[in-house]
Amino acid sequence: MQRKLRGEKKKIINKILKIIRENRTFFITSHMRPDGDSIGAQLALGSFLKRLGKEVYIANRDHVPAVYRFLSHSSDIHVVEKVERNFDVAFILDCSDLQRIGDIIDLKNRVKIVINMDHHLDCELFGDYNYVEPQASSVAEELYDLFKQSGLEMIEEEVLALYVGILTDTGRFQEANTTPRCHEIVAELIKKGISPQVVSQKVYESRTGPALRLLSLTLRTLEVTAGGKIAHLLITQDMYKETGGREDETEGFVNFARDVAGVEAGILFRETEIGDQFRVSFRSKGKIDVSKIARLFGGGGHRNAAGCTVKGNVGEVKQKILNAVSREVANTGTTEGRDSQC
Ligand SMILES: [Mn+2]
């Protein structure tokens, strides 16, 4: 499958470039709770299309996380429940299935051609055209190849957006999807003017005082269970109020749960503003598949990073989730490196 996709890559990119040439209006979206790859890829693709004279509308269900707002045109990404417009083409980026876009558009009736660009191993081929490359570190990496093949020289903001996508989806070049190929691409991006130091400061060293106070309260809730294999953290609405930290500043908090030595699955529970409902984020090491758990509760993701929303009070939600995670941990042996594709 992977070899076949690799062999067909030139073809699918050429097909996409042809569709771009032959159409005028483009919709771009990505998954709920967007990350650095989904935002970076949407912005780079949006810029590319606009430079070709196309009409582009980018919209997501959730806001751009604060750390990515330094990217040019990030404020042009619309945040809407439903897009009530028609387009020639829709690009769905970084989604392993269509549920991930949160029903933001009626694709059947509003769009002529759906293009799925993704890099998840289990991606459903829901597009009319699917540029799905599981060995790519990120959609940003796939877009890099599209840019290359188009012959259009990248401009500065596109280079930066792609770099941020690769940087964040590989967990700063630490996860198992960090390949020689993605380092080669990053070398090219650095040659085009990226300063890794400056970007790192923007993405990882820009926490606000309130956000750090929120992190400190969050870390105090750390509990380790299941014989040291599961760690979890909790953020309540009271904690946001007490610190002034916002939910969109909690990016990366869940990693602290996974960072505990010996822990195989880390969980972050975040109480939502409507009460008796929690957003649950999972991170795992090795072969523990947290996307399976998230799917049980109507969420999604992939093997080592996933999320869902669960109704109930804090005790009920914790119990349900911890039971499910404990079962998964017990059924899966500890293994070598993690394979994170965000
Ligand atoms: Mn991704």
PDB file of N, CA, C and O in Angstrom, residues 5-42:
ATOM      1  N   LEU A   5       1.288   3.952  -3.028  1.00  0.00           N
ATOM      2  CA  LEU A   5       1.001   5.381  -2.882  1.00  0.00           C
ATOM      3  C   LEU A   5       2.192   6.202  -3.343  1.00  0.00           C
ATOM      4  O   LEU A   5       2.060   7.206  -4.009  1.00  0.00           O
ATOM      5  N   ARG A   6       3.384   5.728  -2.976  1.00  0.00           N
ATOM      6  CA  ARG A   6       4.592   6.461  -3.359  1.00  0.00           C
ATOM      7  C   ARG A   6       4.694   6.528  -4.883  1.00  0.00           C
ATOM      8  O   ARG A   6       4.969   7.566  -5.453  1.00  0.00           O
ATOM      9  N   GLY A   7       4.441   5.372  -5.523  1.00  0.00           N
ATOM     10  CA  GLY A   7       4.505   5.317  -6.970  1.00  0.00           C
ATOM     11  C   GLY A   7       3.477   6.218  -7.634  1.00  0.00           C
ATOM     12  O   GLY A   7       3.712   6.783  -8.704  1.00  0.00           O
ATOM     13  N   GLU A   8       2.354   6.374  -7.009  1.00  0.00           N
ATOM     14  CA  GLU A   8       1.269   7.146  -7.611  1.00  0.00           C
ATOM     15  C   GLU A   8       1.283   8.605  -7.211  1.00  0.00           C
ATOM     16  O   GLU A   8       0.438   9.379  -7.624  1.00  0.00           O
ATOM     17  N   LYS A   9       2.266   8.951  -6.397  1.00  0.00           N
ATOM     18  CA  LYS A   9       2.270  10.288  -5.830  1.00  0.00           C
ATOM     19  C   LYS A   9       2.329  11.403  -6.894  1.00  0.00           C
ATOM     20  O   LYS A   9       1.556  12.353  -6.842  1.00  0.00           O
ATOM     21  N   LYS A  10       3.233  11.218  -7.848  1.00  0.00           N
ATOM     22  CA  LYS A  10       3.374  12.223  -8.895  1.00  0.00           C
ATOM     23  C   LYS A  10       2.053  12.419  -9.627  1.00  0.00           C
ATOM     24  O   LYS A  10       1.637  13.538  -9.913  1.00  0.00           O
ATOM     25  N   LYS A  11       1.404  11.292  -9.876  1.00  0.00           N
ATOM     26  CA  LYS A  11       0.134  11.298 -10.599  1.00  0.00           C
ATOM     27  C   LYS A  11      -0.938  12.073  -9.832  1.00  0.00           C
ATOM     28  O   LYS A  11      -1.631  12.907 -10.400  1.00  0.00           O
ATOM     29  N   ILE A  12      -1.080  11.764  -8.559  1.00  0.00           N
ATOM     30  CA  ILE A  12      -2.145  12.411  -7.793  1.00  0.00           C
ATOM     31  C   ILE A  12      -1.847  13.906  -7.647  1.00  0.00           C
ATOM     32  O   ILE A  12      -2.754  14.736  -7.736  1.00  0.00           O
ATOM     33  N   ILE A  13      -0.577  14.247  -7.462  1.00  0.00           N
ATOM     34  CA  ILE A  13      -0.258  15.680  -7.361  1.00  0.00           C
ATOM     35  C   ILE A  13      -0.571  16.380  -8.686  1.00  0.00           C
ATOM     36  O   ILE A  13      -1.171  17.453  -8.708  1.00  0.00           O
ATOM     37  N   ASN A  14      -0.223  15.740  -9.796  1.00  0.00           N
ATOM     38  CA  ASN A  14      -0.533  16.349 -11.097  1.00  0.00           C
ATOM     39  C   ASN A  14      -2.031  16.518 -11.298  1.00  0.00           C
ATOM     40  O   ASN A  14      -2.497  17.516 -11.831  1.00  0.00           O
ATOM     41  N   LYS A  15      -2.768  15.516 -10.838  1.00  0.00           N
ATOM     42  CA  LYS A  15      -4.233  15.579 -10.946  1.00  0.00           C
ATOM     43  C   LYS A  15      -4.762  16.774 -10.127  1.00  0.00           C
ATOM     44  O   LYS A  15      -5.623  17.533 -10.597  1.00  0.00           O
ATOM     45  N   ILE A  16      -4.238  16.927  -8.918  1.00  0.00           N
ATOM     46  CA  ILE A  16      -4.679  18.040  -8.056  1.00  0.00           C
ATOM     47  C   ILE A  16      -4.318  19.378  -8.701  1.00  0.00           C
ATOM     48  O   ILE A  16      -5.129  20.308  -8.737  1.00  0.00           O
ATOM     49  N   LEU A  17      -3.116  19.466  -9.273  1.00  0.00           N
ATOM     50  CA  LEU A  17      -2.711  20.722  -9.915  1.00  0.00           C
ATOM     51  C   LEU A  17      -3.615  21.036 -11.117  1.00  0.00           C
ATOM     52  O   LEU A  17      -3.955  22.190 -11.374  1.00  0.00           O
ATOM     53  N   LYS A  18      -4.041  19.982 -11.808  1.00  0.00           N
ATOM     54  CA  LYS A  18      -4.957  20.164 -12.950  1.00  0.00           C
ATOM     55  C   LYS A  18      -6.313  20.677 -12.454  1.00  0.00           C
ATOM     56  O   LYS A  18      -6.887  21.611 -13.021  1.00  0.00           O
ATOM     57  N   ILE A  19      -6.802  20.064 -11.372  1.00  0.00           N
ATOM     58  CA  ILE A  19      -8.087  20.507 -10.805  1.00  0.00           C
ATOM     59  C   ILE A  19      -7.991  21.971 -10.361  1.00  0.00           C
ATOM     60  O   ILE A  19      -8.911  22.753 -10.573  1.00  0.00           O
ATOM     61  N   ILE A  20      -6.862  22.335  -9.793  1.00  0.00           N
ATOM     62  CA  ILE A  20      -6.672  23.727  -9.368  1.00  0.00           C
ATOM     63  C   ILE A  20      -6.734  24.655 -10.584  1.00  0.00           C
ATOM     64  O   ILE A  20      -7.422  25.670 -10.573  1.00  0.00           O
ATOM     65  N   ARG A  21      -6.043  24.270 -11.628  1.00  0.00           N
ATOM     66  CA  ARG A  21      -6.043  25.118 -12.838  1.00  0.00           C
ATOM     67  C   ARG A  21      -7.439  25.290 -13.424  1.00  0.00           C
ATOM     68  O   ARG A  21      -7.822  26.361 -13.860  1.00  0.00           O
ATOM     69  N   GLU A  22      -8.218  24.209 -13.364  1.00  0.00           N
ATOM     70  CA  GLU A  22      -9.508  24.213 -14.077  1.00  0.00           C
ATOM     71  C   GLU A  22     -10.666  24.766 -13.258  1.00  0.00           C
ATOM     72  O   GLU A  22     -11.792  24.807 -13.726  1.00  0.00           O
ATOM     73  N   ASN A  23     -10.421  25.131 -11.991  1.00  0.00           N
ATOM     74  CA  ASN A  23     -11.525  25.610 -11.157  1.00  0.00           C
ATOM     75  C   ASN A  23     -11.208  26.965 -10.549  1.00  0.00           C
ATOM     76  O   ASN A  23     -10.073  27.431 -10.588  1.00  0.00           O
ATOM     77  N   ARG A  24     -12.272  27.573  -9.974  1.00  0.00           N
ATOM     78  CA  ARG A  24     -12.132  28.966  -9.551  1.00  0.00           C
ATOM     79  C   ARG A  24     -12.306  29.164  -8.038  1.00  0.00           C
ATOM     80  O   ARG A  24     -11.594  29.937  -7.434  1.00  0.00           O
ATOM     81  N   THR A  25     -13.278  28.471  -7.417  1.00  0.00           N
ATOM     82  CA  THR A  25     -13.567  28.744  -6.003  1.00  0.00           C
ATOM     83  C   THR A  25     -13.181  27.539  -5.144  1.00  0.00           C
ATOM     84  O   THR A  25     -13.542  26.398  -5.448  1.00  0.00           O
ATOM     85  N   PHE A  26     -12.461  27.826  -4.073  1.00  0.00           N
ATOM     86  CA  PHE A  26     -11.888  26.755  -3.257  1.00  0.00           C
ATOM     87  C   PHE A  26     -12.225  26.942  -1.783  1.00  0.00           C
ATOM     88  O   PHE A  26     -12.090  28.042  -1.234  1.00  0.00           O
ATOM     89  N   PHE A  27     -12.629  25.844  -1.174  1.00  0.00           N
ATOM     90  CA  PHE A  27     -12.873  25.823   0.266  1.00  0.00           C
ATOM     91  C   PHE A  27     -11.779  24.968   0.901  1.00  0.00           C
ATOM     92  O   PHE A  27     -11.441  23.905   0.379  1.00  0.00           O
ATOM     93  N   ILE A  28     -11.225  25.456   2.010  1.00  0.00           N
ATOM     94  CA  ILE A  28     -10.208  24.674   2.722  1.00  0.00           C
ATOM     95  C   ILE A  28     -10.649  24.529   4.165  1.00  0.00           C
ATOM     96  O   ILE A  28     -11.048  25.510   4.806  1.00  0.00           O
ATOM     97  N   THR A  29     -10.592  23.301   4.680  1.00  0.00           N
ATOM     98  CA  THR A  29     -10.876  23.110   6.104  1.00  0.00           C
ATOM     99  C   THR A  29      -9.994  21.990   6.647  1.00  0.00           C
ATOM    100  O   THR A  29      -9.259  21.328   5.911  1.00  0.00           O
ATOM    101  N   SER A  30     -10.092  21.826   7.967  1.00  0.00           N
ATOM    102  CA  SER A  30      -9.328  20.774   8.626  1.00  0.00           C
ATOM    103  C   SER A  30     -10.109  20.326   9.863  1.00  0.00           C
ATOM    104  O   SER A  30     -11.274  20.661  10.009  1.00  0.00           O
ATOM    105  N   HIS A  31      -9.427  19.637  10.747  1.00  0.00           N
ATOM    106  CA  HIS A  31     -10.154  19.006  11.871  1.00  0.00           C
ATOM    107  C   HIS A  31     -10.467  19.982  13.004  1.00  0.00           C
ATOM    108  O   HIS A  31      -9.889  21.054  13.108  1.00  0.00           O
ATOM    109  N   MET A  32     -11.399  19.561  13.842  1.00  0.00           N
ATOM    110  CA  MET A  32     -11.734  20.322  15.045  1.00  0.00           C
ATOM    111  C   MET A  32     -10.499  20.364  15.935  1.00  0.00           C
ATOM    112  O   MET A  32      -9.614  19.519  15.835  1.00  0.00           O
ATOM    113  N   ARG A  33     -10.462  21.341  16.844  1.00  0.00           N
ATOM    114  CA  ARG A  33      -9.282  21.570  17.681  1.00  0.00           C
ATOM    115  C   ARG A  33      -8.012  21.505  16.822  1.00  0.00           C
ATOM    116  O   ARG A  33      -7.184  20.601  16.945  1.00  0.00           O
ATOM    117  N   PRO A  34      -7.860  22.490  15.932  1.00  0.00           N
ATOM    118  CA  PRO A  34      -6.738  22.446  14.983  1.00  0.00           C
ATOM    119  C   PRO A  34      -5.379  22.496  15.671  1.00  0.00           C
ATOM    120  O   PRO A  34      -5.258  23.026  16.776  1.00  0.00           O
ATOM    121  N   ASP A  35      -4.377  21.926  15.015  1.00  0.00           N
ATOM    122  CA  ASP A  35      -3.014  21.931  15.554  1.00  0.00           C
ATOM    123  C   ASP A  35      -2.089  22.643  14.568  1.00  0.00           C
ATOM    124  O   ASP A  35      -2.542  23.227  13.584  1.00  0.00           O
ATOM    125  N   GLY A  36      -0.800  22.585  14.823  1.00  0.00           N
ATOM    126  CA  GLY A  36       0.159  23.327  13.991  1.00  0.00           C
ATOM    127  C   GLY A  36       0.186  22.856  12.555  1.00  0.00           C
ATOM    128  O   GLY A  36       0.377  23.657  11.634  1.00  0.00           O
ATOM    129  N   ASP A  37      -0.016  21.569  12.343  1.00  0.00           N
ATOM    130  CA  ASP A  37      -0.009  21.044  10.976  1.00  0.00           C
ATOM    131  C   ASP A  37      -1.270  21.479  10.240  1.00  0.00           C
ATOM    132  O   ASP A  37      -1.204  21.928   9.099  1.00  0.00           O
ATOM    133  N   SER A  38      -2.421  21.358  10.883  1.00  0.00           N
ATOM    134  CA  SER A  38      -3.654  21.726  10.176  1.00  0.00           C
ATOM    135  C   SER A  38      -3.669  23.220   9.869  1.00  0.00           C
ATOM    136  O   SER A  38      -4.049  23.623   8.768  1.00  0.00           O
ATOM    137  N   ILE A  39      -3.229  24.048  10.797  1.00  0.00           N
ATOM    138  CA  ILE A  39      -3.212  25.495  10.556  1.00  0.00           C
ATOM    139  C   ILE A  39      -2.152  25.845   9.502  1.00  0.00           C
ATOM    140  O   ILE A  39      -2.433  26.551   8.527  1.00  0.00           O
ATOM    141  N   GLY A  40      -0.944  25.343   9.684  1.00  0.00           N
ATOM    142  CA  GLY A  40       0.136  25.649   8.739  1.00  0.00           C
ATOM    143  C   GLY A  40      -0.220  25.205   7.325  1.00  0.00           C
ATOM    144  O   GLY A  40      -0.025  25.943   6.354  1.00  0.00           O
ATOM    145  N   ALA A  41      -0.776  24.005   7.201  1.00  0.00           N
ATOM    146  CA  ALA A  41      -1.113  23.477   5.881  1.00  0.00           C
ATOM    147  C   ALA A  41      -2.240  24.287   5.238  1.00  0.00           C
ATOM    148  O   ALA A  41      -2.193  24.590   4.037  1.00  0.00           O
ATOM    149  N   GLN A  42      -3.228  24.661   6.018  1.00  0.00           N
ATOM    150  CA  GLN A  42      -4.338  25.448   5.454  1.00  0.00           C
ATOM    151  C   GLN A  42      -3.833  26.798   4.943  1.00  0.00           C
ATOM    152  O   GLN A  42      -4.225  27.257   3.876  1.00  0.00           O
TER     153      GLN A  42
END
